[in-house]
Amino acid sequence: SPKVAGSATPLAAVAQAFEELARLLEAGSGDLRLAPFSDACSLVSILFDSLGLAFKFAEMEYVAKVNDLIEASKTHDTLNKIIDHDLENDTVRKQGSHSRNLRRVRLGLDLVKTLFEQFPSSGGCSLKEAASNAYGQVCAPFHTWAIRKAVGAGMYALPTREQLIVRLNETDQSVHKEMQRFINACNPIIQYIDNLFLSKKISLDW
Ligand code: 1PZ
């Protein structure tokens, strides 16, 4: 698994990045900058390395969306501005637009957050069950039948809970602690993105 400078584990690095982002959000009086946001989202992909090859396509899909936002940050300063830009061009929901990719990346964050919230305790349900539930709750309503089928098949290739903890270089105790840090930091970010769309009269049913 990749080593991140200055952080003990991949999970701790991701948690720390989102804690810093949550602090920026708080300090920024309601305007979050796109560059630090997309950098933090980019870091989440190090968790894919622990999931195995079956989720390579999910990683590529997620990374493509994040990279589009990184690219957009060169011309648009804030999350707010990319949505305004797409509103002016009537491209908010258009495939490949920055706003649509922001919506997709937000779904990815919510998926990880929800899985962490439902991460089984030792002796609890399997990782496959927890991940299937989180996917079904968060992403499946917005994915096509073909994608849902592929994800369902991929679930069988997930590592066990114990294997995942070892691959993440965590322990039974530390894994829940780091996941909780991410959950706490990610909640206001997700809420902020939803409010951004809603404040511009854009629904979230897509
Ligand atoms: C630790 C997390 C384990 C959970 C494992 C569940 C994996 C979910 C796999 C999701 C596969 C998504 C495949 C592609 C979906 C695309 O159709 C959509 C629509 O794209 P568009 O039409 O706008 O071009 N793309 C997305 O929804 C992108 C978001 C994917 C979210 C998956 C990333 C989750 C991050 C996990 C990090 C470990």
PDB file of N, CA and C and ligand atoms in Angstrom, residues 44-49 51 55 57-59 61-63 65 93-97 100-101 103-109 111-113 115-116 127 131-132 134-135 139 142-144 147 151 155 158 164 179 206, ligand 1:
ATOM      1  N   VAL A  44      -8.468  10.148  -1.608  1.00  0.00           N
ATOM      2  CA  VAL A  44      -9.353   9.028  -1.247  1.00  0.00           C
ATOM      3  C   VAL A  44      -9.032   7.795  -2.081  1.00  0.00           C
ATOM      4  N   SER A  45      -8.533   8.000  -3.287  1.00  0.00           N
ATOM      5  CA  SER A  45      -8.308   6.860  -4.178  1.00  0.00           C
ATOM      6  C   SER A  45      -7.210   5.926  -3.664  1.00  0.00           C
ATOM      7  N   ILE A  46      -6.391   6.350  -2.698  1.00  0.00           N
ATOM      8  CA  ILE A  46      -5.402   5.414  -2.144  1.00  0.00           C
ATOM      9  C   ILE A  46      -6.090   4.259  -1.415  1.00  0.00           C
ATOM     10  N   LEU A  47      -7.349   4.453  -1.001  1.00  0.00           N
ATOM     11  CA  LEU A  47      -8.069   3.369  -0.318  1.00  0.00           C
ATOM     12  C   LEU A  47      -8.413   2.237  -1.284  1.00  0.00           C
ATOM     13  N   PHE A  48      -8.514   2.568  -2.573  1.00  0.00           N
ATOM     14  CA  PHE A  48      -8.836   1.550  -3.578  1.00  0.00           C
ATOM     15  C   PHE A  48      -7.777   0.458  -3.636  1.00  0.00           C
ATOM     16  N   ASP A  49      -6.538   0.828  -3.325  1.00  0.00           N
ATOM     17  CA  ASP A  49      -5.459  -0.151  -3.406  1.00  0.00           C
ATOM     18  C   ASP A  49      -5.697  -1.338  -2.493  1.00  0.00           C
ATOM     19  N   LEU A  51      -8.663  -2.640  -1.993  1.00  0.00           N
ATOM     20  CA  LEU A  51      -9.905  -3.337  -2.343  1.00  0.00           C
ATOM     21  C   LEU A  51      -9.709  -4.424  -3.392  1.00  0.00           C
ATOM     22  N   PHE A  55     -12.269  -3.636  -8.229  1.00  0.00           N
ATOM     23  CA  PHE A  55     -12.770  -2.277  -8.162  1.00  0.00           C
ATOM     24  C   PHE A  55     -11.902  -1.281  -8.920  1.00  0.00           C
ATOM     25  N   PHE A  57     -12.127  -0.553 -11.986  1.00  0.00           N
ATOM     26  CA  PHE A  57     -12.974   0.279 -12.852  1.00  0.00           C
ATOM     27  C   PHE A  57     -13.674   1.378 -12.065  1.00  0.00           C
ATOM     28  N   ALA A  58     -13.999   1.074 -10.803  1.00  0.00           N
ATOM     29  CA  ALA A  58     -14.595   2.109  -9.949  1.00  0.00           C
ATOM     30  C   ALA A  58     -13.566   3.197  -9.668  1.00  0.00           C
ATOM     31  N   GLU A  59     -12.339   2.766  -9.421  1.00  0.00           N
ATOM     32  CA  GLU A  59     -11.272   3.731  -9.170  1.00  0.00           C
ATOM     33  C   GLU A  59     -11.058   4.636 -10.379  1.00  0.00           C
ATOM     34  N   GLU A  61     -13.057   5.368 -12.745  1.00  0.00           N
ATOM     35  CA  GLU A  61     -14.234   6.217 -12.900  1.00  0.00           C
ATOM     36  C   GLU A  61     -14.183   7.403 -11.920  1.00  0.00           C
ATOM     37  N   TYR A  62     -13.891   7.099 -10.673  1.00  0.00           N
ATOM     38  CA  TYR A  62     -13.819   8.128  -9.637  1.00  0.00           C
ATOM     39  C   TYR A  62     -12.674   9.103  -9.925  1.00  0.00           C
ATOM     40  N   VAL A  63     -11.498   8.545 -10.248  1.00  0.00           N
ATOM     41  CA  VAL A  63     -10.313   9.378 -10.498  1.00  0.00           C
ATOM     42  C   VAL A  63     -10.521  10.291 -11.714  1.00  0.00           C
ATOM     43  N   LYS A  65     -13.284  11.637 -12.689  1.00  0.00           N
ATOM     44  CA  LYS A  65     -14.141  12.760 -12.260  1.00  0.00           C
ATOM     45  C   LYS A  65     -13.340  13.753 -11.414  1.00  0.00           C
ATOM     46  N   ARG A  93     -26.432  19.200 -15.744  1.00  0.00           N
ATOM     47  CA  ARG A  93     -26.595  17.740 -15.726  1.00  0.00           C
ATOM     48  C   ARG A  93     -25.938  17.059 -16.926  1.00  0.00           C
ATOM     49  N   LYS A  94     -25.315  17.825 -17.766  1.00  0.00           N
ATOM     50  CA  LYS A  94     -24.723  17.262 -18.988  1.00  0.00           C
ATOM     51  C   LYS A  94     -23.547  16.351 -18.641  1.00  0.00           C
ATOM     52  N   GLN A  95     -23.492  15.173 -19.260  1.00  0.00           N
ATOM     53  CA  GLN A  95     -22.409  14.238 -18.977  1.00  0.00           C
ATOM     54  C   GLN A  95     -21.056  14.895 -19.242  1.00  0.00           C
ATOM     55  N   GLY A  96     -20.161  14.765 -18.272  1.00  0.00           N
ATOM     56  CA  GLY A  96     -18.828  15.330 -18.405  1.00  0.00           C
ATOM     57  C   GLY A  96     -18.698  16.756 -17.907  1.00  0.00           C
ATOM     58  N   SER A  97     -19.829  17.421 -17.573  1.00  0.00           N
ATOM     59  CA  SER A  97     -19.711  18.797 -17.078  1.00  0.00           C
ATOM     60  C   SER A  97     -19.111  18.784 -15.671  1.00  0.00           C
ATOM     61  N   ARG A 100     -21.706  18.131 -12.987  1.00  0.00           N
ATOM     62  CA  ARG A 100     -22.106  16.720 -12.912  1.00  0.00           C
ATOM     63  C   ARG A 100     -20.997  15.887 -12.269  1.00  0.00           C
ATOM     64  N   ASN A 101     -19.761  16.185 -12.611  1.00  0.00           N
ATOM     65  CA  ASN A 101     -18.658  15.444 -12.003  1.00  0.00           C
ATOM     66  C   ASN A 101     -18.542  15.744 -10.512  1.00  0.00           C
ATOM     67  N   ARG A 103     -21.095  16.367  -8.620  1.00  0.00           N
ATOM     68  CA  ARG A 103     -22.193  15.553  -8.057  1.00  0.00           C
ATOM     69  C   ARG A 103     -21.742  14.093  -7.917  1.00  0.00           C
ATOM     70  N   ARG A 104     -21.025  13.565  -8.900  1.00  0.00           N
ATOM     71  CA  ARG A 104     -20.542  12.171  -8.871  1.00  0.00           C
ATOM     72  C   ARG A 104     -19.495  11.969  -7.787  1.00  0.00           C
ATOM     73  N   VAL A 105     -18.566  12.904  -7.672  1.00  0.00           N
ATOM     74  CA  VAL A 105     -17.518  12.791  -6.658  1.00  0.00           C
ATOM     75  C   VAL A 105     -18.155  12.855  -5.267  1.00  0.00           C
ATOM     76  N   ARG A 106     -19.135  13.715  -5.120  1.00  0.00           N
ATOM     77  CA  ARG A 106     -19.858  13.807  -3.857  1.00  0.00           C
ATOM     78  C   ARG A 106     -20.527  12.461  -3.512  1.00  0.00           C
ATOM     79  N   LEU A 107     -21.066  11.769  -4.518  1.00  0.00           N
ATOM     80  CA  LEU A 107     -21.649  10.444  -4.292  1.00  0.00           C
ATOM     81  C   LEU A 107     -20.576   9.452  -3.834  1.00  0.00           C
ATOM     82  N   GLY A 108     -19.387   9.547  -4.434  1.00  0.00           N
ATOM     83  CA  GLY A 108     -18.276   8.687  -4.028  1.00  0.00           C
ATOM     84  C   GLY A 108     -17.892   8.906  -2.573  1.00  0.00           C
ATOM     85  N   LEU A 109     -17.826  10.177  -2.165  1.00  0.00           N
ATOM     86  CA  LEU A 109     -17.501  10.494  -0.767  1.00  0.00           C
ATOM     87  C   LEU A 109     -18.575   9.937   0.170  1.00  0.00           C
ATOM     88  N   LEU A 111     -20.512   7.446  -0.388  1.00  0.00           N
ATOM     89  CA  LEU A 111     -20.409   5.980  -0.363  1.00  0.00           C
ATOM     90  C   LEU A 111     -19.376   5.530   0.669  1.00  0.00           C
ATOM     91  N   VAL A 112     -18.210   6.139   0.614  1.00  0.00           N
ATOM     92  CA  VAL A 112     -17.145   5.782   1.550  1.00  0.00           C
ATOM     93  C   VAL A 112     -17.586   6.091   2.982  1.00  0.00           C
ATOM     94  N   LYS A 113     -18.163   7.279   3.170  1.00  0.00           N
ATOM     95  CA  LYS A 113     -18.625   7.690   4.497  1.00  0.00           C
ATOM     96  C   LYS A 113     -19.661   6.702   5.046  1.00  0.00           C
ATOM     97  N   LEU A 115     -20.192   3.579   4.139  1.00  0.00           N
ATOM     98  CA  LEU A 115     -19.571   2.284   4.442  1.00  0.00           C
ATOM     99  C   LEU A 115     -18.827   2.352   5.780  1.00  0.00           C
ATOM    100  N   PHE A 116     -18.136   3.446   6.010  1.00  0.00           N
ATOM    101  CA  PHE A 116     -17.410   3.604   7.273  1.00  0.00           C
ATOM    102  C   PHE A 116     -18.387   3.611   8.452  1.00  0.00           C
ATOM    103  N   LEU A 127     -17.761  -7.693   5.159  1.00  0.00           N
ATOM    104  CA  LEU A 127     -17.481  -6.450   4.434  1.00  0.00           C
ATOM    105  C   LEU A 127     -18.347  -6.378   3.181  1.00  0.00           C
ATOM    106  N   ALA A 131     -20.657  -3.285   2.372  1.00  0.00           N
ATOM    107  CA  ALA A 131     -20.388  -2.498   1.162  1.00  0.00           C
ATOM    108  C   ALA A 131     -21.590  -2.544   0.219  1.00  0.00           C
ATOM    109  N   SER A 132     -22.233  -3.712   0.116  1.00  0.00           N
ATOM    110  CA  SER A 132     -23.417  -3.824  -0.747  1.00  0.00           C
ATOM    111  C   SER A 132     -24.533  -2.914  -0.244  1.00  0.00           C
ATOM    112  N   ALA A 134     -24.197  -0.167   1.651  1.00  0.00           N
ATOM    113  CA  ALA A 134     -23.825   1.237   1.465  1.00  0.00           C
ATOM    114  C   ALA A 134     -24.001   1.639  -0.002  1.00  0.00           C
ATOM    115  N   TYR A 135     -23.560   0.765  -0.914  1.00  0.00           N
ATOM    116  CA  TYR A 135     -23.708   1.063  -2.340  1.00  0.00           C
ATOM    117  C   TYR A 135     -25.187   1.180  -2.712  1.00  0.00           C
ATOM    118  N   CYS A 139     -25.378   4.985  -3.937  1.00  0.00           N
ATOM    119  CA  CYS A 139     -25.069   5.136  -5.364  1.00  0.00           C
ATOM    120  C   CYS A 139     -26.059   4.445  -6.298  1.00  0.00           C
ATOM    121  N   PHE A 142     -28.698   6.025  -8.517  1.00  0.00           N
ATOM    122  CA  PHE A 142     -28.273   6.927  -9.589  1.00  0.00           C
ATOM    123  C   PHE A 142     -27.487   6.206 -10.675  1.00  0.00           C
ATOM    124  N   HIS A 143     -27.352   4.887 -10.555  1.00  0.00           N
ATOM    125  CA  HIS A 143     -26.585   4.128 -11.533  1.00  0.00           C
ATOM    126  C   HIS A 143     -27.491   3.286 -12.419  1.00  0.00           C
ATOM    127  N   THR A 144     -27.011   3.020 -13.636  1.00  0.00           N
ATOM    128  CA  THR A 144     -27.771   2.193 -14.570  1.00  0.00           C
ATOM    129  C   THR A 144     -27.781   0.737 -14.100  1.00  0.00           C
ATOM    130  N   ILE A 147     -24.367  -1.029 -14.596  1.00  0.00           N
ATOM    131  CA  ILE A 147     -23.373  -0.680 -13.578  1.00  0.00           C
ATOM    132  C   ILE A 147     -23.713  -1.391 -12.261  1.00  0.00           C
ATOM    133  N   VAL A 151     -21.213  -3.906 -10.290  1.00  0.00           N
ATOM    134  CA  VAL A 151     -20.794  -3.654  -8.907  1.00  0.00           C
ATOM    135  C   VAL A 151     -21.186  -4.839  -8.022  1.00  0.00           C
ATOM    136  N   MET A 155     -18.576  -7.216  -5.810  1.00  0.00           N
ATOM    137  CA  MET A 155     -18.639  -7.334  -4.342  1.00  0.00           C
ATOM    138  C   MET A 155     -18.089  -8.682  -3.850  1.00  0.00           C
ATOM    139  N   LEU A 158     -14.400  -8.607  -2.992  1.00  0.00           N
ATOM    140  CA  LEU A 158     -13.868  -7.763  -1.911  1.00  0.00           C
ATOM    141  C   LEU A 158     -13.077  -8.615  -0.925  1.00  0.00           C
ATOM    142  N   LEU A 164      -8.864  -6.468   4.942  1.00  0.00           N
ATOM    143  CA  LEU A 164      -8.863  -5.032   4.649  1.00  0.00           C
ATOM    144  C   LEU A 164      -8.135  -4.258   5.750  1.00  0.00           C
ATOM    145  N   MET A 179     -11.842   5.883  10.786  1.00  0.00           N
ATOM    146  CA  MET A 179     -13.057   6.009   9.986  1.00  0.00           C
ATOM    147  C   MET A 179     -13.975   7.077  10.582  1.00  0.00           C
ATOM    148  N   TRP A 206     -30.570  13.128  -9.256  1.00  0.00           N
ATOM    149  CA  TRP A 206     -29.922  12.691 -10.499  1.00  0.00           C
ATOM    150  C   TRP A 206     -28.503  12.308 -10.215  1.00  0.00           C
TER     151      TRP A 206
HETATM  152  C1  1PZ B   1     -14.240   1.550   0.492  1.00  0.00           C
HETATM  153  C2  1PZ B   1     -15.395   1.604  -0.455  1.00  0.00           C
HETATM  154  C3  1PZ B   1     -15.840   0.246  -0.912  1.00  0.00           C
HETATM  155  C4  1PZ B   1     -17.117   0.286  -1.615  1.00  0.00           C
HETATM  156  C5  1PZ B   1     -17.073  -0.461  -2.880  1.00  0.00           C
HETATM  157  C6  1PZ B   1     -18.171  -0.035  -3.806  1.00  0.00           C
HETATM  158  C7  1PZ B   1     -17.658   0.356  -5.137  1.00  0.00           C
HETATM  159  C8  1PZ B   1     -18.650   1.134  -5.914  1.00  0.00           C
HETATM  160  C9  1PZ B   1     -18.380   1.076  -7.361  1.00  0.00           C
HETATM  161  C10 1PZ B   1     -19.008   2.193  -8.135  1.00  0.00           C
HETATM  162  C11 1PZ B   1     -18.756   2.012  -9.599  1.00  0.00           C
HETATM  163  C12 1PZ B   1     -19.152   3.195 -10.427  1.00  0.00           C
HETATM  164  C13 1PZ B   1     -19.058   2.875 -11.877  1.00  0.00           C
HETATM  165  C14 1PZ B   1     -19.428   3.961 -12.795  1.00  0.00           C
HETATM  166  C15 1PZ B   1     -20.527   4.699 -12.656  1.00  0.00           C
HETATM  167  C16 1PZ B   1     -20.889   5.754 -13.647  1.00  0.00           C
HETATM  168  O1  1PZ B   1     -21.931   5.298 -14.436  1.00  0.00           O
HETATM  169  C17 1PZ B   1     -21.308   7.016 -12.921  1.00  0.00           C
HETATM  170  C18 1PZ B   1     -21.934   8.061 -13.829  1.00  0.00           C
HETATM  171  O2  1PZ B   1     -21.005   8.727 -14.579  1.00  0.00           O
HETATM  172  P1  1PZ B   1     -21.429   9.823 -15.685  1.00  0.00           P
HETATM  173  O3  1PZ B   1     -22.626   9.332 -16.421  1.00  0.00           O
HETATM  174  O4  1PZ B   1     -21.739  11.125 -14.965  1.00  0.00           O
HETATM  175  O5  1PZ B   1     -20.214   9.976 -16.563  1.00  0.00           O
HETATM  176  N1  1PZ B   1     -20.122   7.514 -12.243  1.00  0.00           N
HETATM  177  C19 1PZ B   1     -20.089   7.703 -10.936  1.00  0.00           C
HETATM  178  O6  1PZ B   1     -21.068   7.576 -10.247  1.00  0.00           O
HETATM  179  C20 1PZ B   1     -18.747   8.114 -10.371  1.00  0.00           C
HETATM  180  C21 1PZ B   1     -18.595   7.858  -8.906  1.00  0.00           C
HETATM  181  C22 1PZ B   1     -18.139   6.462  -8.589  1.00  0.00           C
HETATM  182  C23 1PZ B   1     -18.078   6.284  -7.110  1.00  0.00           C
HETATM  183  C24 1PZ B   1     -17.194   5.177  -6.719  1.00  0.00           C
HETATM  184  C25 1PZ B   1     -16.059   5.660  -5.943  1.00  0.00           C
HETATM  185  C26 1PZ B   1     -16.145   5.345  -4.542  1.00  0.00           C
HETATM  186  C27 1PZ B   1     -14.884   5.654  -3.853  1.00  0.00           C
HETATM  187  C28 1PZ B   1     -14.362   4.446  -3.156  1.00  0.00           C
HETATM  188  C29 1PZ B   1     -13.032   4.734  -2.567  1.00  0.00           C
HETATM  189  C30 1PZ B   1     -12.445   3.539  -1.906  1.00  0.00           C
END
